[in-house]
Short mmCIF file of C-alpha atoms and ligand atoms in Angstrom, two decimals:
data_model
loop_
_atom_site.label_atom_id
_atom_site.label_comp_id
_atom_site.label_asym_id
_atom_site.label_seq_id
_atom_site.Cartn_x
_atom_site.Cartn_y
_atom_site.Cartn_z
CA MET A 1 -58.52 67.38 27.83
CA VAL A 2 -54.86 66.50 27.74
CA ASP A 3 -52.83 69.54 28.65
CA ARG A 4 -49.87 69.58 26.32
CA ARG A 5 -48.78 73.09 27.10
CA GLN A 6 -45.08 73.01 27.21
CA ASP A 7 -43.65 76.33 26.33
CA SER A 8 -40.29 75.04 25.30
CA SER A 9 -39.16 78.63 25.05
CA SER A 10 -36.12 78.48 27.27
CA VAL A 11 -33.52 77.92 24.58
CA PRO A 12 -31.17 80.83 25.15
CA GLY A 13 -30.04 82.58 22.01
CA SER A 14 -32.24 80.60 19.60
CA PRO A 15 -34.46 82.55 17.24
CA SER A 16 -38.13 82.40 18.17
CA PHE A 17 -40.45 80.72 15.69
CA TYR A 18 -44.14 81.20 16.47
CA ALA A 19 -46.81 79.68 14.23
CA THR A 20 -50.56 79.32 14.59
CA THR A 21 -53.45 77.42 13.08
CA PRO A 22 -56.85 79.06 12.88
CA ILE A 23 -58.94 78.32 15.93
CA TYR A 24 -61.58 75.82 14.89
CA TYR A 25 -65.23 76.43 15.36
CA VAL A 26 -66.78 73.89 17.74
CA ASN A 27 -69.98 73.50 15.75
CA ALA A 28 -68.39 70.54 13.95
CA LYS A 29 -66.08 67.69 14.80
CA PRO A 30 -62.54 67.73 13.42
CA HIS A 31 -62.51 66.94 9.70
CA LEU A 32 -60.06 66.79 6.84
CA GLY A 33 -59.95 70.57 6.37
CA HIS A 34 -58.96 71.15 9.99
CA ALA A 35 -56.45 68.31 9.84
CA TYR A 36 -54.87 69.66 6.68
CA THR A 37 -53.93 73.09 8.03
CA THR A 38 -52.93 71.66 11.39
CA ILE A 39 -50.64 69.01 9.89
CA VAL A 40 -48.95 71.62 7.68
CA GLY A 41 -48.42 73.81 10.76
CA ASP A 42 -47.10 70.92 12.80
CA ALA A 43 -44.69 69.82 10.08
CA LEU A 44 -43.48 73.39 9.58
CA CYS A 45 -42.86 73.74 13.33
CA ARG A 46 -41.07 70.39 13.47
CA TRP A 47 -38.87 71.60 10.61
CA HIS A 48 -38.04 74.76 12.54
CA ARG A 49 -37.17 72.70 15.62
CA LEU A 50 -34.67 70.84 13.40
CA LEU A 51 -33.26 74.22 12.41
CA GLY A 52 -32.67 74.89 16.11
CA ASP A 53 -35.37 77.53 16.42
CA ASP A 54 -37.18 78.08 19.68
CA VAL A 55 -40.64 77.01 18.46
CA HIS A 56 -44.06 77.86 19.83
CA PHE A 57 -47.04 76.30 18.01
CA LEU A 58 -50.54 77.42 18.91
CA THR A 59 -53.88 75.88 18.02
CA GLY A 60 -57.29 76.05 19.68
CA THR A 61 -61.03 76.34 19.41
CA ASP A 62 -63.46 79.16 18.64
CA GLU A 63 -66.41 78.73 20.96
CA HIS A 64 -68.58 81.85 20.90
CA GLY A 65 -71.30 83.18 18.63
CA LEU A 66 -74.83 82.71 17.49
CA LYS A 67 -74.19 79.41 15.76
CA ILE A 68 -72.86 77.81 18.95
CA GLN A 69 -75.71 79.26 20.97
CA GLN A 70 -78.16 77.74 18.48
CA ALA A 71 -76.38 74.38 18.38
CA ALA A 72 -76.33 74.27 22.19
CA ASP A 73 -80.05 75.10 22.30
CA ALA A 74 -80.75 72.33 19.82
CA ALA A 75 -78.73 69.90 21.95
CA GLY A 76 -80.55 71.09 25.09
CA MET A 77 -77.32 72.22 26.78
CA PRO A 78 -75.90 75.49 28.06
CA PRO A 79 -73.42 76.80 25.45
CA GLN A 80 -70.40 76.37 27.72
CA GLN A 81 -71.29 72.74 28.31
CA PHE A 82 -71.77 72.27 24.58
CA ALA A 83 -68.35 73.81 23.85
CA ASP A 84 -66.81 71.68 26.61
CA SER A 85 -68.16 68.58 24.87
CA ILE A 86 -66.61 69.42 21.48
CA ALA A 87 -63.26 71.11 22.26
CA PRO A 88 -61.63 67.90 23.59
CA LEU A 89 -62.42 66.18 20.29
CA PHE A 90 -59.96 68.56 18.63
CA ALA A 91 -57.27 68.01 21.25
CA ASP A 92 -57.74 64.24 20.91
CA ALA A 93 -57.63 64.39 17.12
CA TRP A 94 -54.35 66.32 17.23
CA GLU A 95 -52.94 63.78 19.67
CA ARG A 96 -53.80 60.97 17.28
CA LEU A 97 -52.34 62.81 14.29
CA ASP A 98 -49.06 63.44 16.16
CA ILE A 99 -49.59 67.19 16.27
CA ARG A 100 -47.02 68.61 18.68
CA TYR A 101 -48.52 71.88 19.82
CA ASP A 102 -47.26 74.05 22.65
CA ASP A 103 -50.54 75.70 23.58
CA PHE A 104 -54.25 75.16 22.98
CA ILE A 105 -56.41 78.25 23.43
CA ARG A 106 -60.16 78.16 23.95
CA THR A 107 -61.98 81.43 23.42
CA THR A 108 -64.09 80.77 26.51
CA GLU A 109 -61.00 81.02 28.74
CA ASP A 110 -60.48 84.01 31.03
CA ARG A 111 -57.10 84.84 29.55
CA HIS A 112 -58.82 85.21 26.18
CA ARG A 113 -61.66 87.41 27.47
CA ARG A 114 -59.17 89.72 29.20
CA GLY A 115 -57.11 90.04 26.03
CA VAL A 116 -60.08 90.64 23.72
CA GLN A 117 -61.39 93.39 25.97
CA LYS A 118 -57.96 95.01 26.19
CA LEU A 119 -57.60 94.98 22.39
CA LEU A 120 -61.11 96.37 21.88
CA GLN A 121 -60.50 99.11 24.45
CA ALA A 122 -57.22 100.08 22.77
CA CYS A 123 -58.93 100.44 19.35
CA TYR A 124 -61.86 102.29 20.95
CA ASP A 125 -59.56 104.68 22.78
CA ASN A 126 -57.80 105.32 19.49
CA GLY A 127 -61.12 106.42 17.95
CA ASP A 128 -61.38 103.53 15.48
CA ILE A 129 -64.52 101.96 16.95
CA GLU A 130 -67.79 103.89 16.59
CA VAL A 131 -71.49 103.11 16.78
CA ASP A 132 -73.53 102.95 13.56
CA THR A 133 -76.52 101.20 12.01
CA TYR A 134 -75.85 98.04 10.15
CA ARG A 135 -78.06 96.88 7.28
CA GLY A 136 -76.96 93.84 5.45
CA LEU A 137 -77.24 90.33 4.19
CA TYR A 138 -76.18 87.78 6.74
CA CYS A 139 -75.54 84.03 6.55
CA VAL A 140 -75.98 82.44 9.97
CA PRO A 141 -73.89 79.29 9.25
CA CYS A 142 -71.02 81.51 8.01
CA GLU A 143 -71.57 84.13 10.73
CA ALA A 144 -70.68 86.54 7.96
CA TYR A 145 -72.24 89.42 6.13
CA TYR A 146 -72.31 89.42 2.37
CA VAL A 147 -72.85 92.04 -0.28
CA GLU A 148 -75.09 91.30 -3.29
CA ASP A 149 -72.07 90.60 -5.51
CA ASP A 150 -70.89 87.78 -3.24
CA LEU A 151 -74.12 85.83 -3.55
CA GLU A 152 -74.90 83.08 -6.03
CA ASN A 153 -78.54 83.29 -7.17
CA GLY A 154 -79.30 85.15 -3.94
CA ASN A 155 -77.74 82.39 -1.83
CA CYS A 156 -74.68 82.16 0.37
CA PRO A 157 -71.83 81.03 -1.94
CA ILE A 158 -70.66 78.47 0.62
CA HIS A 159 -73.91 77.14 2.01
CA LYS A 160 -76.09 77.62 -1.10
CA LYS A 161 -78.90 78.75 1.16
CA PRO A 162 -80.77 82.10 1.34
CA VAL A 163 -79.24 84.82 3.49
CA ASP A 164 -81.13 86.97 6.02
CA HIS A 165 -81.74 90.73 5.78
CA VAL A 166 -80.53 92.22 9.05
CA GLU A 167 -80.65 95.74 10.50
CA GLU A 168 -79.23 96.56 13.91
CA GLU A 169 -77.20 99.08 15.84
CA ASN A 170 -73.60 97.90 15.93
CA TYR A 171 -70.21 99.19 16.78
CA PHE A 172 -68.00 99.39 13.73
CA PHE A 173 -64.27 99.22 13.28
CA ARG A 174 -63.17 101.98 10.91
CA LEU A 175 -61.26 99.74 8.52
CA SER A 176 -61.80 102.33 5.78
CA ARG A 177 -59.11 104.48 7.43
CA TYR A 178 -56.46 101.79 7.03
CA GLY A 179 -56.26 101.18 3.27
CA ASP A 180 -53.20 103.34 2.64
CA ARG A 181 -51.43 102.20 5.79
CA LEU A 182 -51.98 98.55 4.88
CA LEU A 183 -50.75 99.07 1.32
CA GLN A 184 -47.67 100.82 2.63
CA TRP A 185 -47.05 98.05 5.16
CA TYR A 186 -47.31 95.35 2.48
CA ALA A 187 -45.04 97.36 0.19
CA ASP A 188 -42.49 97.36 3.02
CA HIS A 189 -42.94 93.61 3.68
CA PRO A 190 -43.06 92.03 0.22
CA GLY A 191 -42.66 88.39 1.28
CA ALA A 192 -45.14 88.49 4.14
CA ILE A 193 -47.82 86.35 2.47
CA VAL A 194 -46.90 83.03 0.87
CA PRO A 195 -47.53 81.83 -1.78
CA ASP A 196 -47.06 85.22 -3.44
CA TYR A 197 -50.19 84.99 -5.60
CA ARG A 198 -52.20 85.12 -2.39
CA MET A 199 -50.40 88.40 -1.61
CA ASN A 200 -51.57 89.78 -4.96
CA GLU A 201 -55.18 88.94 -4.07
CA VAL A 202 -54.87 90.79 -0.78
CA ILE A 203 -53.36 93.89 -2.38
CA GLY A 204 -56.12 93.83 -5.01
CA PHE A 205 -58.76 93.61 -2.33
CA ILE A 206 -57.32 96.55 -0.37
CA LYS A 207 -57.08 98.65 -3.54
CA GLN A 208 -60.81 98.20 -4.21
CA GLY A 209 -61.43 100.30 -1.11
CA LEU A 210 -62.10 98.99 2.37
CA LEU A 211 -65.44 99.12 4.18
CA ASP A 212 -65.83 99.51 7.92
CA PHE A 213 -66.87 96.27 9.55
CA SER A 214 -69.24 95.57 12.36
CA ILE A 215 -67.68 94.28 15.57
CA SER A 216 -70.63 93.80 17.92
CA ARG A 217 -74.11 92.32 18.15
CA THR A 218 -77.06 92.77 20.45
CA SER A 219 -78.96 89.83 18.92
CA PHE A 220 -77.23 87.09 20.90
CA SER A 221 -75.56 86.83 24.28
CA TRP A 222 -73.03 84.01 23.96
CA GLY A 223 -69.76 85.91 23.79
CA ILE A 224 -67.57 88.61 25.29
CA PRO A 225 -69.26 91.94 26.21
CA LEU A 226 -67.70 95.16 24.93
CA PRO A 227 -65.84 96.68 27.89
CA TRP A 228 -67.55 100.10 27.52
CA ASP A 229 -71.08 98.90 26.55
CA ASP A 230 -72.03 95.49 27.86
CA LYS A 231 -75.33 95.36 25.94
CA HIS A 232 -73.12 94.59 22.97
CA ILE A 233 -71.42 91.25 22.49
CA THR A 234 -68.15 91.09 20.57
CA TYR A 235 -68.79 89.81 17.09
CA VAL A 236 -66.71 87.07 15.59
CA TRP A 237 -63.57 88.75 14.23
CA PHE A 238 -62.35 90.63 17.28
CA ASP A 239 -63.16 87.59 19.39
CA ALA A 240 -61.56 84.98 17.13
CA LEU A 241 -58.52 86.73 15.61
CA SER A 242 -57.24 88.05 18.90
CA ASN A 243 -56.61 84.48 20.13
CA TYR A 244 -53.18 84.76 18.52
CA ILE A 245 -52.15 87.37 21.08
CA THR A 246 -54.41 86.49 24.01
CA ALA A 247 -52.77 83.05 24.14
CA LEU A 248 -49.47 84.85 24.63
CA GLY A 249 -50.86 86.68 27.66
CA TYR A 250 -51.59 89.98 25.90
CA GLY A 251 -54.44 90.61 28.35
CA ASP A 252 -52.19 90.37 31.38
CA PRO A 253 -50.44 93.41 32.88
CA GLU A 254 -47.06 91.69 32.68
CA SER A 255 -47.33 91.41 28.87
CA GLN A 256 -45.33 94.65 28.63
CA ASP A 257 -42.42 92.95 30.38
CA PRO A 258 -39.65 92.20 27.85
CA GLU A 259 -39.37 88.70 29.31
CA SER A 260 -43.09 87.98 28.83
CA LEU A 261 -44.30 85.38 26.36
CA PHE A 262 -46.11 88.10 24.38
CA HIS A 263 -43.03 90.25 24.10
CA ARG A 264 -40.79 87.38 23.09
CA ARG A 265 -43.19 85.70 20.61
CA TRP A 266 -45.00 88.53 18.85
CA PRO A 267 -45.10 89.21 15.93
CA VAL A 268 -46.01 85.72 14.80
CA ASN A 269 -43.83 84.20 12.09
CA TYR A 270 -46.73 82.51 10.29
CA HIS A 271 -50.44 82.38 10.63
CA LEU A 272 -51.41 79.21 8.74
CA ILE A 273 -54.82 79.83 7.23
CA GLY A 274 -57.12 78.60 4.49
CA LYS A 275 -57.80 80.86 1.54
CA ASP A 276 -61.40 81.50 2.67
CA ILE A 277 -60.24 83.53 5.68
CA VAL A 278 -57.52 85.57 3.97
CA ARG A 279 -59.51 88.80 4.01
CA PHE A 280 -59.98 88.65 7.77
CA HIS A 281 -56.44 87.60 8.58
CA CYS A 282 -54.53 89.74 6.09
CA VAL A 283 -56.68 92.89 6.05
CA TYR A 284 -58.86 93.16 9.16
CA TRP A 285 -56.36 91.71 11.61
CA PRO A 286 -53.28 93.84 10.78
CA ALA A 287 -55.49 96.96 10.79
CA MET A 288 -56.90 96.03 14.21
CA LEU A 289 -53.38 95.56 15.51
CA MET A 290 -52.15 98.84 14.02
CA SER A 291 -55.04 100.62 15.68
CA ALA A 292 -54.07 99.13 19.04
CA GLY A 293 -50.42 100.02 18.53
CA ILE A 294 -49.30 96.43 18.03
CA GLU A 295 -47.05 95.26 15.23
CA PRO A 296 -48.81 93.26 12.43
CA PRO A 297 -47.93 89.60 11.91
CA ALA A 298 -44.62 88.91 10.20
CA GLY A 299 -46.15 86.31 7.90
CA TRP A 300 -49.13 84.37 6.65
CA ALA A 301 -49.02 81.01 4.87
CA VAL A 302 -52.23 80.57 2.92
CA GLY A 303 -53.41 77.13 1.91
CA GLY A 304 -56.03 76.16 -0.63
CA TRP A 305 -58.86 73.79 0.09
CA LEU A 306 -58.69 70.05 0.01
CA LEU A 307 -61.82 69.45 -2.01
CA VAL A 308 -63.74 66.22 -1.87
CA GLY A 309 -65.35 65.32 -5.18
CA GLY A 310 -64.62 68.86 -6.41
CA GLU A 311 -66.59 70.57 -3.59
CA LYS A 312 -65.51 72.19 -0.38
CA MET A 313 -66.13 69.71 2.37
CA SER A 314 -68.98 70.77 4.61
CA LYS A 315 -71.53 69.36 6.94
CA THR A 316 -74.24 70.73 4.67
CA THR A 317 -73.11 68.84 1.57
CA GLY A 318 -72.42 65.70 3.60
CA ASN A 319 -69.02 64.93 2.04
CA VAL A 320 -67.11 65.09 5.32
CA VAL A 321 -63.96 62.97 5.53
CA ASN A 322 -62.95 62.00 9.04
CA PRO A 323 -59.16 61.75 9.11
CA LEU A 324 -59.26 59.63 12.24
CA ASP A 325 -60.91 56.80 10.29
CA LEU A 326 -57.97 56.81 7.89
CA VAL A 327 -55.31 56.61 10.58
CA ASP A 328 -57.11 54.00 12.70
CA GLU A 329 -54.76 51.01 13.10
CA ASN A 330 -57.75 48.67 13.11
CA ASN A 331 -59.16 49.97 9.84
CA PRO A 332 -58.00 47.71 6.98
CA GLU A 333 -58.52 50.65 4.61
CA GLY A 334 -56.41 52.95 6.78
CA VAL A 335 -52.90 54.11 5.91
CA GLY A 336 -51.61 54.90 9.40
CA VAL A 337 -50.80 58.32 10.85
CA ASP A 338 -47.73 58.85 8.71
CA GLY A 339 -49.43 57.58 5.55
CA PHE A 340 -52.12 60.20 6.06
CA ARG A 341 -49.74 62.99 7.08
CA TYR A 342 -47.51 62.27 4.11
CA TYR A 343 -50.42 62.35 1.69
CA VAL A 344 -51.81 65.69 2.80
CA LEU A 345 -48.33 67.25 2.83
CA ALA A 346 -47.00 65.76 -0.39
CA GLU A 347 -50.01 65.60 -2.68
CA THR A 348 -50.95 69.27 -3.05
CA PRO A 349 -48.65 72.29 -3.42
CA TYR A 350 -49.46 74.47 -0.42
CA GLY A 351 -51.62 77.35 -1.60
CA ALA A 352 -53.38 75.49 -4.41
CA ASP A 353 -56.60 73.54 -4.09
CA GLY A 354 -56.25 69.78 -3.94
CA ASP A 355 -58.76 67.00 -4.45
CA PHE A 356 -58.84 64.39 -1.74
CA THR A 357 -59.58 60.90 -3.02
CA TYR A 358 -59.09 57.53 -1.40
CA GLU A 359 -57.46 56.29 -4.62
CA GLY A 360 -55.01 59.21 -4.46
CA LEU A 361 -54.25 58.48 -0.82
CA VAL A 362 -53.50 54.81 -1.47
CA GLY A 363 -51.64 55.60 -4.69
CA ARG A 364 -49.28 58.00 -2.90
CA TYR A 365 -48.84 55.59 -0.04
CA ASN A 366 -47.89 52.74 -2.33
CA ALA A 367 -45.65 54.77 -4.65
CA ASP A 368 -43.70 56.96 -2.22
CA LEU A 369 -43.87 55.14 1.10
CA ALA A 370 -44.19 51.42 0.31
CA ASN A 371 -42.21 51.30 -2.95
CA ASN A 372 -39.63 54.02 -2.43
CA LEU A 373 -38.85 54.55 1.25
CA GLY A 374 -40.13 51.24 2.61
CA ASN A 375 -38.45 49.25 -0.14
CA LEU A 376 -35.13 51.07 0.31
CA LEU A 377 -35.03 50.36 4.04
CA SER A 378 -36.08 46.76 3.53
CA ARG A 379 -33.51 45.93 0.85
CA VAL A 380 -30.71 47.70 2.77
CA ALA A 381 -31.53 45.80 5.95
CA THR A 382 -31.79 42.51 4.02
CA VAL A 383 -28.44 42.90 2.27
CA VAL A 384 -26.68 44.10 5.43
CA GLY A 385 -28.15 41.05 7.20
CA LYS A 386 -26.91 38.65 4.56
CA LYS A 387 -23.62 40.19 3.47
CA CYS A 388 -22.41 42.24 6.42
CA ASP A 389 -23.44 40.04 9.37
CA GLY A 390 -26.19 42.54 10.19
CA VAL A 391 -23.68 45.25 11.08
CA GLY A 392 -23.91 48.52 9.17
CA PRO A 393 -20.63 49.59 7.54
CA LYS A 394 -19.33 53.17 7.43
CA PRO A 395 -20.12 55.28 4.34
CA SER A 396 -17.49 56.37 1.87
CA PRO A 397 -16.51 60.06 2.09
CA ASP A 398 -16.47 60.35 -1.71
CA SER A 399 -19.55 58.28 -2.48
CA PRO A 400 -21.34 58.93 -5.76
CA LEU A 401 -24.37 59.69 -3.57
CA THR A 402 -22.78 62.77 -1.95
CA ALA A 403 -24.00 65.08 -4.72
CA ALA A 404 -27.56 63.73 -4.52
CA ALA A 405 -27.50 64.13 -0.75
CA LYS A 406 -26.19 67.69 -0.94
CA ASN A 407 -28.83 68.64 -3.49
CA ALA A 408 -31.59 67.03 -1.45
CA VAL A 409 -30.52 68.87 1.69
CA GLU A 410 -30.22 72.27 0.00
CA GLU A 411 -33.49 71.92 -1.87
CA THR A 412 -35.38 70.63 1.16
CA ILE A 413 -34.14 73.58 3.23
CA SER A 414 -35.12 76.08 0.58
CA ARG A 415 -38.60 74.59 0.01
CA TRP A 416 -39.43 74.57 3.71
CA ALA A 417 -38.30 78.19 3.85
CA ASP A 418 -41.00 78.91 1.23
CA VAL A 419 -43.56 76.88 3.24
CA GLN A 420 -43.84 74.37 0.40
CA PRO A 421 -43.93 70.99 2.13
CA SER A 422 -44.86 69.11 -1.04
CA ARG A 423 -41.76 70.40 -2.78
CA ALA A 424 -39.59 69.83 0.30
CA LEU A 425 -40.69 66.19 0.38
CA GLU A 426 -40.17 65.86 -3.35
CA ALA A 427 -36.59 67.05 -2.82
CA THR A 428 -36.03 64.62 0.05
CA TRP A 429 -37.48 61.77 -2.01
CA GLN A 430 -34.94 62.50 -4.78
CA LEU A 431 -32.30 61.16 -2.41
CA ILE A 432 -34.35 58.01 -1.82
CA ARG A 433 -34.69 57.50 -5.57
CA ALA A 434 -31.00 58.13 -6.15
CA THR A 435 -30.13 55.59 -3.46
CA ASN A 436 -32.44 52.94 -4.88
CA ALA A 437 -30.88 53.56 -8.31
CA TYR A 438 -27.38 53.31 -6.79
CA LEU A 439 -28.27 49.91 -5.34
CA GLU A 440 -29.72 48.73 -8.64
CA THR A 441 -26.54 49.80 -10.44
CA ASN A 442 -24.26 48.05 -7.97
CA GLU A 443 -26.45 45.02 -7.20
CA PRO A 444 -24.83 44.31 -3.83
CA TRP A 445 -27.28 41.44 -3.32
CA LYS A 446 -25.47 39.54 -6.11
CA ALA A 447 -21.92 40.33 -4.94
CA GLU A 448 -19.71 38.38 -2.57
CA PRO A 449 -19.32 39.89 0.91
CA GLY A 450 -16.32 42.20 1.12
CA PRO A 451 -15.19 45.83 0.98
CA ALA A 452 -17.10 46.63 -2.23
CA VAL A 453 -20.43 45.56 -0.74
CA ASP A 454 -19.58 47.27 2.55
CA THR A 455 -18.99 50.58 0.79
CA VAL A 456 -22.28 50.44 -1.11
CA MET A 457 -24.24 49.50 2.00
CA GLY A 458 -22.53 52.14 4.15
CA ASP A 459 -23.48 54.76 1.56
CA ALA A 460 -27.08 53.55 1.47
CA LEU A 461 -27.30 53.60 5.27
CA GLU A 462 -25.90 57.13 5.32
CA ALA A 463 -28.53 58.20 2.78
CA LEU A 464 -31.23 56.65 4.98
CA ARG A 465 -29.85 58.48 8.00
CA ILE A 466 -30.08 61.81 6.16
CA VAL A 467 -33.55 60.98 4.80
CA ALA A 468 -34.80 60.11 8.29
CA ILE A 469 -33.81 63.56 9.55
CA LEU A 470 -35.16 65.45 6.53
CA ALA A 471 -38.46 63.53 6.48
CA SER A 472 -39.03 63.61 10.24
CA PRO A 473 -41.23 66.74 10.24
CA ALA A 474 -43.68 65.03 7.87
CA ILE A 475 -43.56 61.44 9.11
CA PRO A 476 -42.17 61.56 12.66
CA ARG A 477 -42.97 57.99 13.70
CA THR A 478 -41.56 56.47 10.54
CA ALA A 479 -38.44 58.61 10.69
CA GLN A 480 -37.80 57.42 14.23
CA ALA A 481 -38.40 53.80 13.18
CA VAL A 482 -35.88 54.14 10.34
CA TRP A 483 -33.46 55.79 12.77
CA GLU A 484 -33.73 52.89 15.18
CA ARG A 485 -33.51 50.15 12.54
CA ILE A 486 -30.31 51.53 11.02
CA GLY A 487 -28.71 51.49 14.46
CA MET A 488 -28.53 55.20 15.32
CA VAL A 489 -29.73 54.64 18.87
CA GLU A 490 -26.92 52.17 19.42
CA GLY A 491 -24.71 54.81 17.79
CA GLY A 492 -25.57 57.14 20.68
CA GLN A 493 -28.33 59.32 19.19
CA ALA A 494 -31.68 58.37 20.67
CA ARG A 495 -34.07 60.69 18.83
CA VAL A 496 -34.04 61.66 15.17
CA ASP A 497 -35.95 64.86 16.01
CA ASP A 498 -33.14 65.98 18.32
CA ARG A 499 -30.88 66.34 15.29
CA ARG A 500 -30.08 69.72 13.74
CA VAL A 501 -30.16 70.95 10.17
CA PRO A 502 -27.83 71.55 8.41
CA VAL A 503 -25.03 70.26 10.67
CA ASP A 504 -26.39 66.73 11.11
CA VAL A 505 -27.38 66.20 7.47
CA ALA A 506 -23.88 66.73 6.10
CA TRP A 507 -22.58 63.56 4.40
CA GLY A 508 -20.51 61.00 6.27
CA GLN A 509 -21.85 60.79 9.84
CA TYR A 510 -23.30 57.27 9.86
CA PRO A 511 -21.16 55.71 12.58
CA GLY A 512 -20.82 52.17 11.18
CA GLY A 513 -20.29 49.17 13.43
CA VAL A 514 -23.92 49.28 14.66
CA ASN A 515 -26.63 46.66 14.27
CA VAL A 516 -29.14 47.03 11.46
CA VAL A 517 -32.56 45.51 12.07
CA LYS A 518 -34.88 44.38 9.31
CA GLY A 519 -38.20 44.23 11.15
CA ASP A 520 -41.67 44.17 9.62
CA PRO A 521 -42.37 46.28 6.53
CA LEU A 522 -42.88 49.91 7.57
CA PHE A 523 -45.49 50.38 4.87
CA PRO A 524 -47.19 47.17 3.75
CA ARG A 525 -48.69 47.75 0.33
CA ARG A 526 -52.38 48.60 0.30
CA ASN A 527 -54.92 47.61 -2.32
CA ILE A 528 -57.65 50.01 -3.32
CA SER A 529 -60.73 48.55 -1.71
ZN1 LIG B 1 -72.95 80.64 4.46
#
């Protein structure tokens, strides 16, 4: 596995921004659902790097539990070997989707085991973990218990298959003691969950009354033993959720040091999660942390599902979309990494469910990338080539585009602050549309070379410079390509993602006097095949 750990946390005085994806269960290869949350997290972190924050982005894999033990048995492998065969597929997928993470945690690592046991012991010592008999309805593929009301015709609502009746002695976490404390905490932190309607669901759930939940099993062995009773294996939630702190070194003695990663990074700014795991992340997890004397997360950003044909994608229903097929350069039906990233970020407001279709993917690609951004760059480079000897002129300080640029910048900043990438991109694209309209009004391609054409082209180049910065979190390769073609490297700024918002997106910084390169179309139009 490629080790991309690069805690870039040595930026003195910069605010820390720590974000996480869920850790992905290694019983399946990376699919669209995994890619969706991870791309949103990556783009959000890239945005915060532009803001000058000291960013730490964590992802990883969840490798314990009955389901993995069963899958390993079926494959005729020890479970560790099975996990070792799947985990790199996630790291490779993130590499190919340009996910820039700082750490990748695997729950089979020692640092994780140490941290899980420390967290369990802290809750146990606080009297919140006690032994009891569990009787319940259990779905093995979900690794989750259900109550009658959750079931559909007696079946798991996700897998549409019968659940098992299970009775065993378990340790329980006394979640029922935390209802009032959680409600008080949420009342004190009103913006903690975005979008806000997801917050309302969480509050409603807590108000219904919380049940203790089981935290151990004796029915399988593939996992982390409880530190005080090693017949019991830690059940999924303590094992999985604690990755967010174990990756920061919570299990190590030096985690109390104010200079430690844990001390500097916790609480997390955002856990990016899908709506199906809200209850565990927004109710169980903060209660577990409170019990251990650790501050709850500062924020959660809850996404909906990208449905395929109206259904949640799953191995069982067979409607799995492999994102790597769609970004494969050799696939004539592919749209490239940035075409795919742009689609998943722009198509669906974060929080709502979206419906993934190939027609939608190609439609977005053609409309926003080929026709709007690609066309703007191409016509600017063509006109500069023909009318300005290929040298980009300076923008005008009082261009009619200044207002559109200012609005785009302000709106993009505010939408990213709400974790709404689709709206942030919509705001950025308003500047692209305004610039295309400005060119159509002025028709520089019809005019004689001279100061009037120079002014229009300088303004358009400045708009492209601003767009490249604002769009770089979503489409990093394309943004860099635009940056290079408009001559910014020659202008002394090698990397678009080294720029800062808002200082570098203020109007008027295109240097002029640099070579503009036309090149091949960034986004050749695609036909629906
Ligand atoms: Zn299920």
